[in-house]
Each structure stands twice: as structure tokens, then as C-alpha cells.
Amino acid sequence: MIVIKSAAEIDLMRKAGQVVARVLLECEKMAKPGVRTIDLDRLAEDVIRKAAAQPSFKGYRPPGMTPFPGSICTSINDEVVHGIPGPRRLEDGDILSIDVGACLGGFQGDAATTLAIGNVPRESLRLLDVTREALFRGIGKALDGLRLGDLSNAIGTFVEENGFSVVRDYVGHGIGQRMHEDPEIPNYGLPGTGPHLREGMTLAIEPMVNAGAYAARMLDNGWTVVTQDGSRSAHFEHTVAIGAQGPEILTVL
Ligand code: MG
């Protein structure tokens, strides 16, 4: 069931979204060669708690899985999503995806970005540009009256036109009082299919794009997802509300 939010609820989600945006901004400033991903995690948790919010990912435990240990996910190079912060140091030429969730006033915000660390190969920069643009193509279809398949198709088509592939096994999601609500939001699909989009829906739209083939697998730690072929992967995400005047990105300052 897709939960429609009131104006007052969307206002609370805007506040949670601002915390998430601030975390990404602070992490972006700190993410340089030599920095450990655990340092970014500590910074993120600090920013979240100082805003009187809670890190939604910390201790998050889907059925049958171990609790996630970090406040953010840090996924480097061939890691698609759900990388665990630790002692690994960023190196010149890496790409780093940071995914953040925060809960404030009972509502969730969720966003991700992928950063170039130092001097990154041109093809990796293109991967980042295409994935970011794919997110905005999807957001542009978060309109009352369209269907979810229109949004998914806009993302997937743009990615494939640019020679990259969209991860199949992980998808975006509705978001509100819970981090993961209906509907699931695949990053590929057919126009004119799926649930009707309505004003008051709040969606976490998040293309995960591989430079090579779309297949992904999970590492033995039970969390980290990597590309099957070792190619690099990028991830951009915003929490978006469908408004009367069009889409509103909630995870901005
Ligand atoms: Mg998400």
C-alpha cells in the first residue's frame, strides 16, 4: 500500500531530508585520498546526532541479515551499494558512493552521491555524470498522473543509451515513517505500466549504474554488493515528494 503524505508530514520529511543533505555535504568535504571510510562514518553520525536525528542505517537489520554497523554506506569502485565503513583508506582515482539515511520527527530521509577521489579516469567521471543525470531524468517523471513505469523507463533508457547498465537486484522505494515503503522503484521498466503516481507520494529514487554488465553479487560479509565483472558502479539518490507543482527534492539544504 502506498502511503500518501499530508503537507504537514512532507514538511517533517523536508527537515529529515535537510539533515541527510548536510551529512553528504560534510562527507564530500572530508573525502580525500588517505581518509578512512570509518572517519566519514563518524563524521556522519556526529552531524546526524547534533541535528537531534537518528542514523537510520545503524543497526538496520532486514530479516535473516546481521545488523548494519555503520551510519552510512561507503561503496568504493566495484562496490555497488551497502559497503561497510572501516579502516580502508581512500586512494587517488577511487570513486566513492556514500548513502545516508536519517530519521527526524518520526520521518525518514534517504540520499546518496558518488564522489571522484583525486584524479579519476575519464570513463569513471562519465559514469558519475550519466548516473546523476539518470536520477534527474527519473525525478522529472515524478509527476501526478504519470505511472511508475514512466519514471523507471526514463532512468533505464538514459543509462543504456549511454552504454552503461542498470542494476536489477536493487531498487528505489517509497519512504516516509519507514525507510522502505511501497512502491518498489526499479531503475528500468516500461512506460504506461505500474502504479499511478499521485500528489503526496514520497519516493526514494536511486539509480545504481554499472560501467559493465548489470549482474551483482554479495560479499561474504552479508552486506556489500559488488559487480560480478569487477566493473565500477555509481549510485545517486534523492528523496522526492510529488507536489501539485511537480516534483520537490526533499534531500537538499
Ligand atoms: Mg534508498
PDB file of C-alpha atoms and ligand atoms in Angstrom:
ATOM      1  CA  MET A   1       0.000   0.000   0.000  1.00  0.00           C
ATOM      2  CA  ILE A   2       1.382   3.384  -0.997  1.00  0.00           C
ATOM      3  CA  VAL A   3       1.045   5.901   1.851  1.00  0.00           C
ATOM      4  CA  ILE A   4       0.025   9.430   0.773  1.00  0.00           C
ATOM      5  CA  LYS A   5       1.546  12.147   2.974  1.00  0.00           C
ATOM      6  CA  SER A   6      -0.139  15.348   4.131  1.00  0.00           C
ATOM      7  CA  ALA A   7       1.505  18.762   3.690  1.00  0.00           C
ATOM      8  CA  ALA A   8       2.473  18.693   7.382  1.00  0.00           C
ATOM      9  CA  GLU A   9       4.100  15.271   7.003  1.00  0.00           C
ATOM     10  CA  ILE A  10       6.022  16.390   3.931  1.00  0.00           C
ATOM     11  CA  ASP A  11       7.249  19.366   5.951  1.00  0.00           C
ATOM     12  CA  LEU A  12       8.683  16.932   8.531  1.00  0.00           C
ATOM     13  CA  MET A  13      10.284  14.935   5.724  1.00  0.00           C
ATOM     14  CA  ARG A  14      11.860  18.149   4.410  1.00  0.00           C
ATOM     15  CA  LYS A  15      13.561  18.575   7.809  1.00  0.00           C
ATOM     16  CA  ALA A  16      14.846  14.992   7.804  1.00  0.00           C
ATOM     17  CA  GLY A  17      15.987  15.487   4.226  1.00  0.00           C
ATOM     18  CA  GLN A  18      17.977  18.570   5.184  1.00  0.00           C
ATOM     19  CA  VAL A  19      19.914  16.569   7.766  1.00  0.00           C
ATOM     20  CA  VAL A  20      20.769  13.969   5.114  1.00  0.00           C
ATOM     21  CA  ALA A  21      21.876  16.691   2.688  1.00  0.00           C
ATOM     22  CA  ARG A  22      24.137  18.248   5.340  1.00  0.00           C
ATOM     23  CA  VAL A  23      25.759  14.870   6.040  1.00  0.00           C
ATOM     24  CA  LEU A  24      26.565  14.371   2.354  1.00  0.00           C
ATOM     25  CA  LEU A  25      27.978  17.885   2.081  1.00  0.00           C
ATOM     26  CA  GLU A  26      30.251  17.425   5.119  1.00  0.00           C
ATOM     27  CA  CYS A  27      31.385  13.974   3.944  1.00  0.00           C
ATOM     28  CA  GLU A  28      32.130  15.357   0.491  1.00  0.00           C
ATOM     29  CA  LYS A  29      34.445  17.964   2.040  1.00  0.00           C
ATOM     30  CA  MET A  30      36.311  15.294   4.008  1.00  0.00           C
ATOM     31  CA  ALA A  31      36.577  12.574   1.336  1.00  0.00           C
ATOM     32  CA  LYS A  32      40.161  12.822   0.077  1.00  0.00           C
ATOM     33  CA  PRO A  33      42.928  10.289  -0.619  1.00  0.00           C
ATOM     34  CA  GLY A  34      44.185   8.822   2.678  1.00  0.00           C
ATOM     35  CA  VAL A  35      40.925   9.272   4.591  1.00  0.00           C
ATOM     36  CA  ARG A  36      39.426   6.084   6.075  1.00  0.00           C
ATOM     37  CA  THR A  37      35.777   5.302   5.414  1.00  0.00           C
ATOM     38  CA  ILE A  38      35.258   4.870   9.182  1.00  0.00           C
ATOM     39  CA  ASP A  39      36.295   8.539   9.579  1.00  0.00           C
ATOM     40  CA  LEU A  40      33.485   9.525   7.207  1.00  0.00           C
ATOM     41  CA  ASP A  41      31.089   7.331   9.169  1.00  0.00           C
ATOM     42  CA  ARG A  42      31.986   9.044  12.450  1.00  0.00           C
ATOM     43  CA  LEU A  43      31.574  12.472  10.892  1.00  0.00           C
ATOM     44  CA  ALA A  44      28.189  11.455   9.502  1.00  0.00           C
ATOM     45  CA  GLU A  45      26.933  10.110  12.821  1.00  0.00           C
ATOM     46  CA  ASP A  46      28.116  13.273  14.551  1.00  0.00           C
ATOM     47  CA  VAL A  47      26.255  15.542  12.109  1.00  0.00           C
ATOM     48  CA  ILE A  48      23.091  13.425  12.406  1.00  0.00           C
ATOM     49  CA  ARG A  49      23.073  13.325  16.215  1.00  0.00           C
ATOM     50  CA  LYS A  50      23.877  17.041  16.553  1.00  0.00           C
ATOM     51  CA  ALA A  51      20.730  17.663  14.483  1.00  0.00           C
ATOM     52  CA  ALA A  52      18.796  15.593  17.083  1.00  0.00           C
ATOM     53  CA  ALA A  53      18.162  12.958  14.414  1.00  0.00           C
ATOM     54  CA  GLN A  54      18.968   9.229  14.350  1.00  0.00           C
ATOM     55  CA  PRO A  55      21.104   7.399  11.797  1.00  0.00           C
ATOM     56  CA  SER A  56      18.537   5.102  10.165  1.00  0.00           C
ATOM     57  CA  PHE A  57      21.041   2.607   8.770  1.00  0.00           C
ATOM     58  CA  LYS A  58      22.867   1.951  12.058  1.00  0.00           C
ATOM     59  CA  GLY A  59      21.645  -1.385  13.406  1.00  0.00           C
ATOM     60  CA  TYR A  60      19.244  -1.757  10.466  1.00  0.00           C
ATOM     61  CA  ARG A  61      18.511  -5.449  10.203  1.00  0.00           C
ATOM     62  CA  PRO A  62      16.372  -6.965   7.464  1.00  0.00           C
ATOM     63  CA  PRO A  63      15.081 -10.490   8.209  1.00  0.00           C
ATOM     64  CA  GLY A  64      17.894 -13.058   8.088  1.00  0.00           C
ATOM     65  CA  MET A  65      20.678 -10.472   7.965  1.00  0.00           C
ATOM     66  CA  THR A  66      23.161  -9.130  10.503  1.00  0.00           C
ATOM     67  CA  PRO A  67      22.617  -5.545  11.746  1.00  0.00           C
ATOM     68  CA  PHE A  68      24.334  -2.911   9.578  1.00  0.00           C
ATOM     69  CA  PRO A  69      27.219  -1.498  11.663  1.00  0.00           C
ATOM     70  CA  GLY A  70      27.591   1.958  10.089  1.00  0.00           C
ATOM     71  CA  SER A  71      25.625   5.210   9.960  1.00  0.00           C
ATOM     72  CA  ILE A  72      26.392   5.458   6.235  1.00  0.00           C
ATOM     73  CA  CYS A  73      27.181   3.021   3.445  1.00  0.00           C
ATOM     74  CA  THR A  74      30.550   3.624   1.773  1.00  0.00           C
ATOM     75  CA  SER A  75      30.920   1.735  -1.512  1.00  0.00           C
ATOM     76  CA  ILE A  76      34.202   2.035  -3.419  1.00  0.00           C
ATOM     77  CA  ASN A  77      34.820   1.336  -7.146  1.00  0.00           C
ATOM     78  CA  ASP A  78      33.233  -2.065  -7.973  1.00  0.00           C
ATOM     79  CA  GLU A  79      31.113  -1.944  -4.813  1.00  0.00           C
ATOM     80  CA  VAL A  80      27.542  -1.179  -5.890  1.00  0.00           C
ATOM     81  CA  VAL A  81      25.848  -0.477  -2.550  1.00  0.00           C
ATOM     82  CA  HIS A  82      25.956  -1.347   1.170  1.00  0.00           C
ATOM     83  CA  GLY A  83      29.725  -1.054   1.628  1.00  0.00           C
ATOM     84  CA  ILE A  84      30.607  -1.127   5.339  1.00  0.00           C
ATOM     85  CA  PRO A  85      32.731   1.766   6.691  1.00  0.00           C
ATOM     86  CA  GLY A  86      36.067   0.582   8.061  1.00  0.00           C
ATOM     87  CA  PRO A  87      39.832   1.105   8.067  1.00  0.00           C
ATOM     88  CA  ARG A  88      40.124   1.129   4.262  1.00  0.00           C
ATOM     89  CA  ARG A  89      41.755   4.349   3.081  1.00  0.00           C
ATOM     90  CA  LEU A  90      40.538   6.171   0.002  1.00  0.00           C
ATOM     91  CA  GLU A  91      43.062   6.198  -2.833  1.00  0.00           C
ATOM     92  CA  ASP A  92      43.667   8.630  -5.646  1.00  0.00           C
ATOM     93  CA  GLY A  93      41.490   7.535  -8.574  1.00  0.00           C
ATOM     94  CA  ASP A  94      38.772   5.837  -6.488  1.00  0.00           C
ATOM     95  CA  ILE A  95      35.096   6.543  -6.835  1.00  0.00           C
ATOM     96  CA  LEU A  96      33.205   6.508  -3.537  1.00  0.00           C
ATOM     97  CA  SER A  97      29.441   6.199  -3.116  1.00  0.00           C
ATOM     98  CA  ILE A  98      28.022   7.467   0.179  1.00  0.00           C
ATOM     99  CA  ASP A  99      24.444   6.565   1.120  1.00  0.00           C
ATOM    100  CA  VAL A 100      22.836   8.223   4.169  1.00  0.00           C
ATOM    101  CA  GLY A 101      19.559   7.747   5.999  1.00  0.00           C
ATOM    102  CA  ALA A 102      18.360   9.900   8.886  1.00  0.00           C
ATOM    103  CA  CYS A 103      15.175   9.931  10.928  1.00  0.00           C
ATOM    104  CA  LEU A 104      13.883  13.185  12.441  1.00  0.00           C
ATOM    105  CA  GLY A 105      10.472  13.816  13.959  1.00  0.00           C
ATOM    106  CA  GLY A 106       9.384  10.305  13.045  1.00  0.00           C
ATOM    107  CA  PHE A 107      10.110  10.675   9.324  1.00  0.00           C
ATOM    108  CA  GLN A 108      12.945   9.405   7.165  1.00  0.00           C
ATOM    109  CA  GLY A 109      15.266  10.994   4.640  1.00  0.00           C
ATOM    110  CA  ASP A 110      17.488   8.974   2.281  1.00  0.00           C
ATOM    111  CA  ALA A 111      20.029  10.149  -0.289  1.00  0.00           C
ATOM    112  CA  ALA A 112      23.261   9.049  -1.919  1.00  0.00           C
ATOM    113  CA  THR A 113      26.012  10.535  -4.022  1.00  0.00           C
ATOM    114  CA  THR A 114      29.135   9.229  -5.749  1.00  0.00           C
ATOM    115  CA  LEU A 115      32.366  11.203  -5.447  1.00  0.00           C
ATOM    116  CA  ALA A 116      35.534  11.232  -7.510  1.00  0.00           C
ATOM    117  CA  ILE A 117      38.553  10.922  -5.190  1.00  0.00           C
ATOM    118  CA  GLY A 118      41.535  12.786  -6.609  1.00  0.00           C
ATOM    119  CA  ASN A 119      42.327  12.137 -10.267  1.00  0.00           C
ATOM    120  CA  VAL A 120      39.741   9.722 -11.611  1.00  0.00           C
ATOM    121  CA  PRO A 121      39.779   8.129 -15.098  1.00  0.00           C
ATOM    122  CA  ARG A 122      37.648   9.957 -17.658  1.00  0.00           C
ATOM    123  CA  GLU A 123      35.340   6.952 -18.129  1.00  0.00           C
ATOM    124  CA  SER A 124      34.597   6.891 -14.382  1.00  0.00           C
ATOM    125  CA  LEU A 125      33.690  10.585 -14.489  1.00  0.00           C
ATOM    126  CA  ARG A 126      31.313   9.805 -17.349  1.00  0.00           C
ATOM    127  CA  LEU A 127      29.779   7.007 -15.238  1.00  0.00           C
ATOM    128  CA  LEU A 128      29.147   9.525 -12.444  1.00  0.00           C
ATOM    129  CA  ASP A 129      27.686  12.107 -14.844  1.00  0.00           C
ATOM    130  CA  VAL A 130      25.366   9.597 -16.510  1.00  0.00           C
ATOM    131  CA  THR A 131      24.140   8.171 -13.186  1.00  0.00           C
ATOM    132  CA  ARG A 132      23.477  11.655 -11.750  1.00  0.00           C
ATOM    133  CA  GLU A 133      21.649  12.688 -14.909  1.00  0.00           C
ATOM    134  CA  ALA A 134      19.645   9.420 -14.852  1.00  0.00           C
ATOM    135  CA  LEU A 135      18.462  10.301 -11.336  1.00  0.00           C
ATOM    136  CA  PHE A 136      17.273  13.697 -12.560  1.00  0.00           C
ATOM    137  CA  ARG A 137      15.551  12.127 -15.585  1.00  0.00           C
ATOM    138  CA  GLY A 138      13.646   9.941 -13.110  1.00  0.00           C
ATOM    139  CA  ILE A 139      12.831  12.847 -10.795  1.00  0.00           C
ATOM    140  CA  GLY A 140      11.475  14.720 -13.820  1.00  0.00           C
ATOM    141  CA  LYS A 141       8.861  11.973 -14.203  1.00  0.00           C
ATOM    142  CA  ALA A 142       7.747  12.088 -10.550  1.00  0.00           C
ATOM    143  CA  LEU A 143       4.517  13.773 -11.625  1.00  0.00           C
ATOM    144  CA  ASP A 144       0.895  13.329 -10.569  1.00  0.00           C
ATOM    145  CA  GLY A 145      -0.881  11.473 -13.361  1.00  0.00           C
ATOM    146  CA  LEU A 146       2.095   9.543 -14.715  1.00  0.00           C
ATOM    147  CA  ARG A 147       2.814   5.888 -13.929  1.00  0.00           C
ATOM    148  CA  LEU A 148       5.791   4.457 -12.070  1.00  0.00           C
ATOM    149  CA  GLY A 149       6.922   2.690 -15.247  1.00  0.00           C
ATOM    150  CA  ASP A 150       7.328   6.102 -16.922  1.00  0.00           C
ATOM    151  CA  LEU A 151       9.793   7.106 -14.202  1.00  0.00           C
ATOM    152  CA  SER A 152      11.670   3.795 -14.258  1.00  0.00           C
ATOM    153  CA  ASN A 153      11.862   3.823 -18.045  1.00  0.00           C
ATOM    154  CA  ALA A 154      13.290   7.349 -18.131  1.00  0.00           C
ATOM    155  CA  ILE A 155      16.165   6.223 -15.898  1.00  0.00           C
ATOM    156  CA  GLY A 156      16.896   2.918 -17.615  1.00  0.00           C
ATOM    157  CA  THR A 157      16.659   4.246 -21.157  1.00  0.00           C
ATOM    158  CA  PHE A 158      19.054   7.106 -20.479  1.00  0.00           C
ATOM    159  CA  VAL A 159      21.591   4.788 -18.834  1.00  0.00           C
ATOM    160  CA  GLU A 160      21.504   2.244 -21.648  1.00  0.00           C
ATOM    161  CA  GLU A 161      21.688   4.922 -24.361  1.00  0.00           C
ATOM    162  CA  ASN A 162      24.974   5.888 -22.753  1.00  0.00           C
ATOM    163  CA  GLY A 163      26.356   2.356 -22.842  1.00  0.00           C
ATOM    164  CA  PHE A 164      26.076   1.531 -19.140  1.00  0.00           C
ATOM    165  CA  SER A 165      23.782  -0.916 -17.343  1.00  0.00           C
ATOM    166  CA  VAL A 166      21.231  -0.613 -14.569  1.00  0.00           C
ATOM    167  CA  VAL A 167      21.439  -2.923 -11.558  1.00  0.00           C
ATOM    168  CA  ARG A 168      18.388  -5.210 -11.450  1.00  0.00           C
ATOM    169  CA  ASP A 169      18.583  -6.724  -7.967  1.00  0.00           C
ATOM    170  CA  TYR A 170      18.284  -3.468  -6.002  1.00  0.00           C
ATOM    171  CA  VAL A 171      15.659  -0.789  -6.443  1.00  0.00           C
ATOM    172  CA  GLY A 172      14.402   2.511  -5.058  1.00  0.00           C
ATOM    173  CA  HIS A 173      11.448   2.660  -2.720  1.00  0.00           C
ATOM    174  CA  GLY A 174       8.651   4.654  -1.184  1.00  0.00           C
ATOM    175  CA  ILE A 175       9.724   6.356   2.057  1.00  0.00           C
ATOM    176  CA  GLY A 176       8.010   8.067   4.988  1.00  0.00           C
ATOM    177  CA  GLN A 177       7.714   6.961   8.589  1.00  0.00           C
ATOM    178  CA  ARG A 178       9.527   3.846   7.434  1.00  0.00           C
ATOM    179  CA  MET A 179      12.714   3.812   5.378  1.00  0.00           C
ATOM    180  CA  HIS A 180      11.315   1.290   2.908  1.00  0.00           C
ATOM    181  CA  GLU A 181       7.670   1.661   1.922  1.00  0.00           C
ATOM    182  CA  ASP A 182       5.730   0.749  -1.187  1.00  0.00           C
ATOM    183  CA  PRO A 183       6.200   1.043  -4.077  1.00  0.00           C
ATOM    184  CA  GLU A 184       9.448  -0.602  -5.145  1.00  0.00           C
ATOM    185  CA  ILE A 185      11.033   1.655  -7.776  1.00  0.00           C
ATOM    186  CA  PRO A 186      13.054  -0.299 -10.361  1.00  0.00           C
ATOM    187  CA  ASN A 187      15.521   1.642 -12.483  1.00  0.00           C
ATOM    188  CA  TYR A 188      14.195   0.027 -15.658  1.00  0.00           C
ATOM    189  CA  GLY A 189      10.686  -0.638 -16.928  1.00  0.00           C
ATOM    190  CA  LEU A 190       8.018   0.071 -19.486  1.00  0.00           C
ATOM    191  CA  PRO A 191       6.196   3.382 -19.883  1.00  0.00           C
ATOM    192  CA  GLY A 192       2.484   3.314 -19.096  1.00  0.00           C
ATOM    193  CA  THR A 193       2.820   0.458 -16.599  1.00  0.00           C
ATOM    194  CA  GLY A 194       2.842   0.174 -12.806  1.00  0.00           C
ATOM    195  CA  PRO A 195       1.119   2.179 -10.066  1.00  0.00           C
ATOM    196  CA  HIS A 196      -0.292   5.623 -10.844  1.00  0.00           C
ATOM    197  CA  LEU A 197       1.763   8.439  -9.338  1.00  0.00           C
ATOM    198  CA  ARG A 198      -0.191  10.825  -7.119  1.00  0.00           C
ATOM    199  CA  GLU A 199       0.400  14.076  -5.277  1.00  0.00           C
ATOM    200  CA  GLY A 200       1.587  13.337  -1.719  1.00  0.00           C
ATOM    201  CA  MET A 201       3.660  10.281  -2.607  1.00  0.00           C
ATOM    202  CA  THR A 202       7.248  10.388  -1.337  1.00  0.00           C
ATOM    203  CA  LEU A 203       9.813   8.340  -3.230  1.00  0.00           C
ATOM    204  CA  ALA A 204      13.494   7.483  -2.755  1.00  0.00           C
ATOM    205  CA  ILE A 205      14.675   7.340  -6.366  1.00  0.00           C
ATOM    206  CA  GLU A 206      18.124   5.764  -6.675  1.00  0.00           C
ATOM    207  CA  PRO A 207      19.732   4.574  -9.898  1.00  0.00           C
ATOM    208  CA  MET A 208      22.625   2.138  -9.357  1.00  0.00           C
ATOM    209  CA  VAL A 209      24.606   2.011 -12.584  1.00  0.00           C
ATOM    210  CA  ASN A 210      27.430  -0.323 -13.614  1.00  0.00           C
ATOM    211  CA  ALA A 211      30.075   0.549 -16.173  1.00  0.00           C
ATOM    212  CA  GLY A 212      29.971  -3.112 -17.318  1.00  0.00           C
ATOM    213  CA  ALA A 213      27.239  -5.741 -17.068  1.00  0.00           C
ATOM    214  CA  TYR A 214      24.347  -5.368 -14.624  1.00  0.00           C
ATOM    215  CA  ALA A 215      24.955  -8.571 -12.650  1.00  0.00           C
ATOM    216  CA  ALA A 216      25.838  -8.070  -8.991  1.00  0.00           C
ATOM    217  CA  ARG A 217      26.732 -10.381  -6.111  1.00  0.00           C
ATOM    218  CA  MET A 218      27.024 -10.076  -2.350  1.00  0.00           C
ATOM    219  CA  LEU A 219      30.305 -10.435  -0.457  1.00  0.00           C
ATOM    220  CA  ASP A 220      30.686 -12.869   2.449  1.00  0.00           C
ATOM    221  CA  ASN A 221      30.154 -10.050   4.960  1.00  0.00           C
ATOM    222  CA  GLY A 222      26.459 -10.357   4.129  1.00  0.00           C
ATOM    223  CA  TRP A 223      26.071  -6.717   3.106  1.00  0.00           C
ATOM    224  CA  THR A 224      28.420  -5.389   0.468  1.00  0.00           C
ATOM    225  CA  VAL A 225      27.173  -5.782  -3.101  1.00  0.00           C
ATOM    226  CA  VAL A 226      29.798  -5.767  -5.877  1.00  0.00           C
ATOM    227  CA  THR A 227      29.605  -6.010  -9.660  1.00  0.00           C
ATOM    228  CA  GLN A 228      30.030  -9.557 -10.930  1.00  0.00           C
ATOM    229  CA  ASP A 229      32.509  -8.453 -13.624  1.00  0.00           C
ATOM    230  CA  GLY A 230      34.570  -6.130 -11.409  1.00  0.00           C
ATOM    231  CA  SER A 231      33.495  -3.011 -13.320  1.00  0.00           C
ATOM    232  CA  ARG A 232      32.898   0.222 -11.438  1.00  0.00           C
ATOM    233  CA  SER A 233      29.462   1.227 -10.177  1.00  0.00           C
ATOM    234  CA  ALA A 234      27.852   4.561  -9.263  1.00  0.00           C
ATOM    235  CA  HIS A 235      24.821   5.453  -7.152  1.00  0.00           C
ATOM    236  CA  PHE A 236      22.870   8.695  -6.813  1.00  0.00           C
ATOM    237  CA  GLU A 237      19.693   9.090  -4.758  1.00  0.00           C
ATOM    238  CA  HIS A 238      17.235  11.725  -3.594  1.00  0.00           C
ATOM    239  CA  THR A 239      14.063  11.588  -1.558  1.00  0.00           C
ATOM    240  CA  VAL A 240      11.382  13.305  -3.639  1.00  0.00           C
ATOM    241  CA  ALA A 241       7.789  14.414  -2.925  1.00  0.00           C
ATOM    242  CA  ILE A 242       5.239  14.552  -5.724  1.00  0.00           C
ATOM    243  CA  GLY A 243       3.654  18.003  -5.362  1.00  0.00           C
ATOM    244  CA  ALA A 244       0.874  19.894  -7.124  1.00  0.00           C
ATOM    245  CA  GLN A 245       3.517  21.939  -8.966  1.00  0.00           C
ATOM    246  CA  GLY A 246       5.727  18.923  -9.777  1.00  0.00           C
ATOM    247  CA  PRO A 247       8.474  17.015  -8.001  1.00  0.00           C
ATOM    248  CA  GLU A 248      10.161  18.500  -4.930  1.00  0.00           C
ATOM    249  CA  ILE A 249      13.579  17.174  -3.864  1.00  0.00           C
ATOM    250  CA  LEU A 250      13.480  16.874  -0.055  1.00  0.00           C
ATOM    251  CA  THR A 251      17.137  15.921   0.474  1.00  0.00           C
ATOM    252  CA  VAL A 252      18.572  19.381  -0.191  1.00  0.00           C
ATOM    253  CA  LEU A 253      19.744  22.215   2.071  1.00  0.00           C
TER     254      LEU A 253
HETATM  255 MG    MG B   1      17.246   4.193  -0.534  1.00  0.00          MG
END
